Short mmCIF file of C-alpha atoms in Angstrom, two decimals:
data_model
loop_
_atom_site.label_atom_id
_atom_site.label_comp_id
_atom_site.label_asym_id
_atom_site.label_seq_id
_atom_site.Cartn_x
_atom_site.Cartn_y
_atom_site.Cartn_z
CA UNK Y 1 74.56 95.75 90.34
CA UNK Y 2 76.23 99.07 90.80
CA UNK Y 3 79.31 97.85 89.72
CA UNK Y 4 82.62 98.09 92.12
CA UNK Y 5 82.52 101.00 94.16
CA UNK Y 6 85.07 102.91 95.41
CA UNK Y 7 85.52 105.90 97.89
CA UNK Y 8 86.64 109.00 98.13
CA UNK Y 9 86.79 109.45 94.66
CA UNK Y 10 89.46 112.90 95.24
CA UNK Y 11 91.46 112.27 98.74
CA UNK Y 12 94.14 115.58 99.22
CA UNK Y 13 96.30 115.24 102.59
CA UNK Y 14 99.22 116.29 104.36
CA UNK Y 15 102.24 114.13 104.59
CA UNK Y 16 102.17 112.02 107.69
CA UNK Y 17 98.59 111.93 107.89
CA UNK Y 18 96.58 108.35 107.85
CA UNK Y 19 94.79 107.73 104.30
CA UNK Y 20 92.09 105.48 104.47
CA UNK Y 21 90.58 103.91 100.79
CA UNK Y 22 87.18 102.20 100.57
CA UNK Y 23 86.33 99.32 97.90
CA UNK Y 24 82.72 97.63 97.83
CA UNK Y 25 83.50 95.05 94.90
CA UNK Y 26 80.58 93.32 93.09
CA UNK Y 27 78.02 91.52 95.14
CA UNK Y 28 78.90 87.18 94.34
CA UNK Y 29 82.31 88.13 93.13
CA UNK Y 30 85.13 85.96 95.48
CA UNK Y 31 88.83 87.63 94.59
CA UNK Y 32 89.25 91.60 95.12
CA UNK Y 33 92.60 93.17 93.95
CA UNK Y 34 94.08 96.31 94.54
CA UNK Y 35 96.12 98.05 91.84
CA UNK Y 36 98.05 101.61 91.99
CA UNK Y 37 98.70 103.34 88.62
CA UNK Y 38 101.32 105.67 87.89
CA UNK Y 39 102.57 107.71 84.74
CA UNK Y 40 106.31 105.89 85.43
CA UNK Y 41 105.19 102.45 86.64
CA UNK Y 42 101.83 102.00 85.01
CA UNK Y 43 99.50 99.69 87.03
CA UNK Y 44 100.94 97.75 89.98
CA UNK Y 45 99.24 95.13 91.86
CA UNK Y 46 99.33 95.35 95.67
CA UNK Y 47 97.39 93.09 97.33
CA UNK Y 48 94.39 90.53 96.43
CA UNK Y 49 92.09 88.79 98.49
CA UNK Y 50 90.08 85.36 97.94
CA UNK Y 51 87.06 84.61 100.08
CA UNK Y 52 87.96 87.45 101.87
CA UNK Y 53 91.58 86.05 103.10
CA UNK Y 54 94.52 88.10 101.80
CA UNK Y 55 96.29 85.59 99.78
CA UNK Y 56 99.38 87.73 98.35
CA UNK Y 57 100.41 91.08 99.81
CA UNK Y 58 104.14 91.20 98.45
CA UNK Y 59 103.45 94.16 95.82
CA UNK Y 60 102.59 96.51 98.90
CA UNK Y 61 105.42 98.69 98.85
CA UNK Y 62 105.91 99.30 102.61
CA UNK Y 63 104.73 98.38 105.99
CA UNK Y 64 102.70 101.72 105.92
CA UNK Y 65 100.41 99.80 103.59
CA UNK Y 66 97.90 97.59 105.23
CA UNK Y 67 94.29 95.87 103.59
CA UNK Y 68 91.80 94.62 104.99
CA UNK Y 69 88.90 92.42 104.36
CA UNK Y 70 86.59 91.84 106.97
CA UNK Y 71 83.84 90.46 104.93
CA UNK Y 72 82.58 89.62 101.35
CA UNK Y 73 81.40 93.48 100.67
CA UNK Y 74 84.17 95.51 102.20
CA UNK Y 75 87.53 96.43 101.78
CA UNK Y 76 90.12 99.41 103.16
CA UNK Y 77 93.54 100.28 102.04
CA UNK Y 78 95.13 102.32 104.49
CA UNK Y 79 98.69 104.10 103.77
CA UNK Y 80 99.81 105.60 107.36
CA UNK Y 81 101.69 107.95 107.57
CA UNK Y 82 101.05 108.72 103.82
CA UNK Y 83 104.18 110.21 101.94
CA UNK Y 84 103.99 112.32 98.67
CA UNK Y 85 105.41 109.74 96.94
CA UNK Y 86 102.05 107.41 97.30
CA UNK Y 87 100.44 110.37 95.70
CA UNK Y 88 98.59 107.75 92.56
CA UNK Y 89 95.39 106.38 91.22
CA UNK Y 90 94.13 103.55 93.63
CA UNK Y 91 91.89 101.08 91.85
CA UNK Y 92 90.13 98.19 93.53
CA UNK Y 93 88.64 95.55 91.12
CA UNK Y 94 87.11 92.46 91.65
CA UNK Y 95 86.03 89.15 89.98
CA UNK Y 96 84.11 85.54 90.08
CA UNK Y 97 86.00 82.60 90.55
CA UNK Y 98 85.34 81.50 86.80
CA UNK Y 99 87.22 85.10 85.90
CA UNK Y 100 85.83 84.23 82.56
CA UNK Y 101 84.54 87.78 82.26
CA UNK Y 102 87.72 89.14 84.01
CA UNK Y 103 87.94 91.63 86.07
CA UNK Y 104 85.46 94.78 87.14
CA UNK Y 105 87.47 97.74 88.01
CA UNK Y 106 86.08 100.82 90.11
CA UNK Y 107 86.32 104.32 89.27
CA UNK Y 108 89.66 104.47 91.41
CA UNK Y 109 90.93 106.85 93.84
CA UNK Y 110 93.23 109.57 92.98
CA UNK Y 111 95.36 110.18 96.17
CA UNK Y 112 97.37 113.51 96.33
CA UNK Y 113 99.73 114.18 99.49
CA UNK Y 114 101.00 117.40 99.42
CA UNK N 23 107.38 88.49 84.80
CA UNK N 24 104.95 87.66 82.12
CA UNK N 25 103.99 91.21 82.19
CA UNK N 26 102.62 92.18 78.67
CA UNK N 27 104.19 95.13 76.82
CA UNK N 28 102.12 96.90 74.47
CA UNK N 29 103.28 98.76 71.75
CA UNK N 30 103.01 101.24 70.53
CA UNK N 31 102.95 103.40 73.58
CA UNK N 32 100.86 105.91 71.54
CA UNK N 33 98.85 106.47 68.34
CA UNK N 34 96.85 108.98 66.42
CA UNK N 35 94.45 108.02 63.62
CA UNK N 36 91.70 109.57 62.07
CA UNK N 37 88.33 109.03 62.44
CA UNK N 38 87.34 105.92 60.20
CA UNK N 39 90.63 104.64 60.11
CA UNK N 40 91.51 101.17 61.30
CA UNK N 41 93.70 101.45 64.33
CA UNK N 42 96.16 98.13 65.92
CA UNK N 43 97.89 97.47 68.94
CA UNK N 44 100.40 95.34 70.06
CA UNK N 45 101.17 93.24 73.02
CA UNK N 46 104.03 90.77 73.87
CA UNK N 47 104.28 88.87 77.27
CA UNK N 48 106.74 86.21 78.23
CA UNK N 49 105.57 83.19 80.01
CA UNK N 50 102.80 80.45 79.19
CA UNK N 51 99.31 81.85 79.76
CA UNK N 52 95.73 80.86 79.82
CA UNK N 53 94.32 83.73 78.32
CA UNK N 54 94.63 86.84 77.58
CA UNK N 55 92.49 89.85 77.63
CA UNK N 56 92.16 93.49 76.28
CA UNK N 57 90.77 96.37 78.48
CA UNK N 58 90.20 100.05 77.93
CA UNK N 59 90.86 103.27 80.14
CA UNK N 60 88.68 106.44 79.60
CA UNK N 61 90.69 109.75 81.06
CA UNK N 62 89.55 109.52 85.10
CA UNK N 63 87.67 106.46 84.74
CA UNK N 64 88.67 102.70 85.63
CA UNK N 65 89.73 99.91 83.41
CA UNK N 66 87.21 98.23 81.34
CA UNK N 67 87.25 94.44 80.15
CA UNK N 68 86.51 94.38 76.45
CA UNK N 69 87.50 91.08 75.58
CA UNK N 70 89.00 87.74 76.64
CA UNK N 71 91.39 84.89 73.80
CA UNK N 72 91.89 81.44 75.84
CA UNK N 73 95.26 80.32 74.83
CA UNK N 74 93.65 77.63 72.30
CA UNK N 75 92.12 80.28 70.40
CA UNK N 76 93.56 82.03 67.54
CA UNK N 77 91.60 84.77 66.49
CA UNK N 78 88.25 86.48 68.59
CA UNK N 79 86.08 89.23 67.06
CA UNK N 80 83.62 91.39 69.22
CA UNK N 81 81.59 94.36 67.33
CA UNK N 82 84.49 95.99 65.82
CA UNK N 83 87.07 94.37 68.08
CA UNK N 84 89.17 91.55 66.33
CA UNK N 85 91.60 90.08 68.44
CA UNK N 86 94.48 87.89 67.51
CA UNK N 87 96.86 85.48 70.02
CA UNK N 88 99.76 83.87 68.44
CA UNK N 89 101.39 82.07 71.95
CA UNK N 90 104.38 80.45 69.33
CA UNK N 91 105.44 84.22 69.63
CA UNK N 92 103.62 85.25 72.43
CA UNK N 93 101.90 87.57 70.83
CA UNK N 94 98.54 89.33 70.84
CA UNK N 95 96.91 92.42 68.27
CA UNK N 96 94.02 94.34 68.86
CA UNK N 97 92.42 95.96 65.72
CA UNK N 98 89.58 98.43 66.06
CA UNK N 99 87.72 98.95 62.52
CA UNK N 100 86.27 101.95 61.65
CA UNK N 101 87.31 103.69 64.30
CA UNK N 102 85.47 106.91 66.08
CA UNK N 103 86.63 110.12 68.26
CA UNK N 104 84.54 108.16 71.55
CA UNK N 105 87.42 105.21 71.10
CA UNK N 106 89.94 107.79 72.59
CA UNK N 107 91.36 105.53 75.70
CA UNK N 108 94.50 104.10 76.33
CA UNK N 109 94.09 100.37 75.84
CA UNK N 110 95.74 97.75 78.20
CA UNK N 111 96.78 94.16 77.56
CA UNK N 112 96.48 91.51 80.74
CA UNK N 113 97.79 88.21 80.86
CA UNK N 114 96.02 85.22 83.01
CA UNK N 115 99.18 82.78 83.96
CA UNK N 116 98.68 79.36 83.18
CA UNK N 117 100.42 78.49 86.77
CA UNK N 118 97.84 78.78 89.24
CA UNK N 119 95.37 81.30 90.19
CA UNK N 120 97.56 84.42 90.24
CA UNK N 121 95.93 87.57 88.96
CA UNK N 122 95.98 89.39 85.96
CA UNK N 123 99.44 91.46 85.14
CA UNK N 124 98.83 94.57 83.14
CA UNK N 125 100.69 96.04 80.54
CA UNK N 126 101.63 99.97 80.25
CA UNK N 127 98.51 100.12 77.76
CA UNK N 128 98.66 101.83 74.09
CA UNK N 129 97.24 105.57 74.30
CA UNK N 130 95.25 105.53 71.25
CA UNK N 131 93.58 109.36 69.84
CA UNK N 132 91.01 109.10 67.10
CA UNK N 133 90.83 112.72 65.65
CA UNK N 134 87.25 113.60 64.35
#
C-alpha cells in the first residue's frame, strides 16, 4: 500500500477563495481523522469519520469547514471562503478498527492564504 | 482533556548520546503511543504501551508508562544526526472509541 495520500501537497490562495483538501487513507482501514497543526496550537483534531459516517465534527472551527466522506477511499476538507488565519498544515490519517498499530498519517497539506 | 504534554519542548544532544522525553496526560487511558515528525513530513507511529504494561523496548526505543503518575518516557540510545524530529506523545482514552489526542511533541536535534 502507498500509504495515506494526500493532495495538493503546497495549496497558495487568496482570501475568500474555496480550498478544497484531498485524503485517500489506507485501503481496509475504517476511521479517517483530520488534524491541523500549528506553531501556537500544535495538532488539533477536526473531524473523524468511521465507516465512512462522520462521527464527531466539534473541533472544526467554523461553519466554513465542511468533510466529506462519500466512500471508503475518499475524503475532502473544504474551508470556503478560506481566511489567512486557516493558513496550517492539514494532515489526514487513518487507521483499522484494532488501532493496535495506531494511526498512518499522510504527508499533509500546507495551506497558505495570502 | 487528557491531552499529553511533553516536555521538554526542545533538546540538543550529541551524536551518541542518550536522549529522553517526557510526557504527562491526565485522564485514564488504554494506551499510549510515541510518534515522530521529520521537517515537512507527517507523523510517524513508532511505538504503542497498553496501560498494563510497564516498560516496551523497540530497536533503540525504550519506552516507559507509569499511569500511578500518568506518566510516560521515551529514551533513544545511542542516538544519531537522522533522529532529528520532533517527537509527539498520543493518548488512546480508555472511555470509548475517541481518537488519539496529541501532545505539542519534544523537538529533539542530534548534532553530528
Amino acid at each position: 500500500d502507498a500509504g495515506v495520500i494526500q493532495s495538493p501537497r503546497h495549496e497558495v490562495t487568496e482570501m475568500g477563495q474555496e480550498v478544497t483538501l484531498r485524503c485517500k487513507p489506507i485501503s481496509g482501514h475504517n476511521s479517517l481523522f483530520w488534524y491541523r497543526q500549528t506553531m501556537m496550537r500544535g495538532l488539533e483534531l477536526l473531524i473523524y469519520f468511521n465507516n465512512n459516517v462522520p462521527i464527531d465534527d466539534s473541533g472544526m472551527p467554523e461553519d466554513r469547514f465542511s468533510a466529506k466522506m462519500p466512500n471508503a477511499s475518499f475524503s475532502t476538507l473544504k474551508i470556503q471562503p478560506s481566511e489567512p488565519r486557516d493558513s496550517a498544515v492539514y494532515f489526514c490519517a487513518s487507521s483499522d478498527a484494532d488501532r493496535a498499530w495506531g494511526y498512518t498519517f499522510g504527508s499533509g497539506t500546507r495551506l497558505t492564504v495570502v | 482533556s487528557q491531552q499529553g504534554e511533553e516536555d521538554p519542548q526542545a533538546l540538543s544532544i550529541q551524536e551518541g548520546e542518550n536522549a529522553t522525553m517526557n510526557c504527562s496526560y491526565k485522564t485514564s487511558i488504554n494506551n499510549l503511543q510515541w510518534y515522530r515528525q521529520n521537517s515537512g513530513r507527517g507523523l510517524v507511529h513508532l511505538i504503542l504501551i497498553r496501560s498494563n504494561e510497564r516498560e516496551k523496548h523497540s530497536g533503540r526505543l525504550r519506552v516507559t508508562l507509569d499511569t500511578s503518575k500518568k506518566s510516560s518516557s521515551l529514551l533513544i540510545t545511542a542516538s544519531r544526526a537522522a533522529d532529528t524530529a520532533s517527537y509527539f506523545c498520543a493518548t488512546d482514552a480508555q472511555s470509548g472509541n475517541t481518537p488519539l489526542v496529541f501532545g505539542k511533541g519534544t523537538r529533539l536535534s542530534v548534532i553530528a
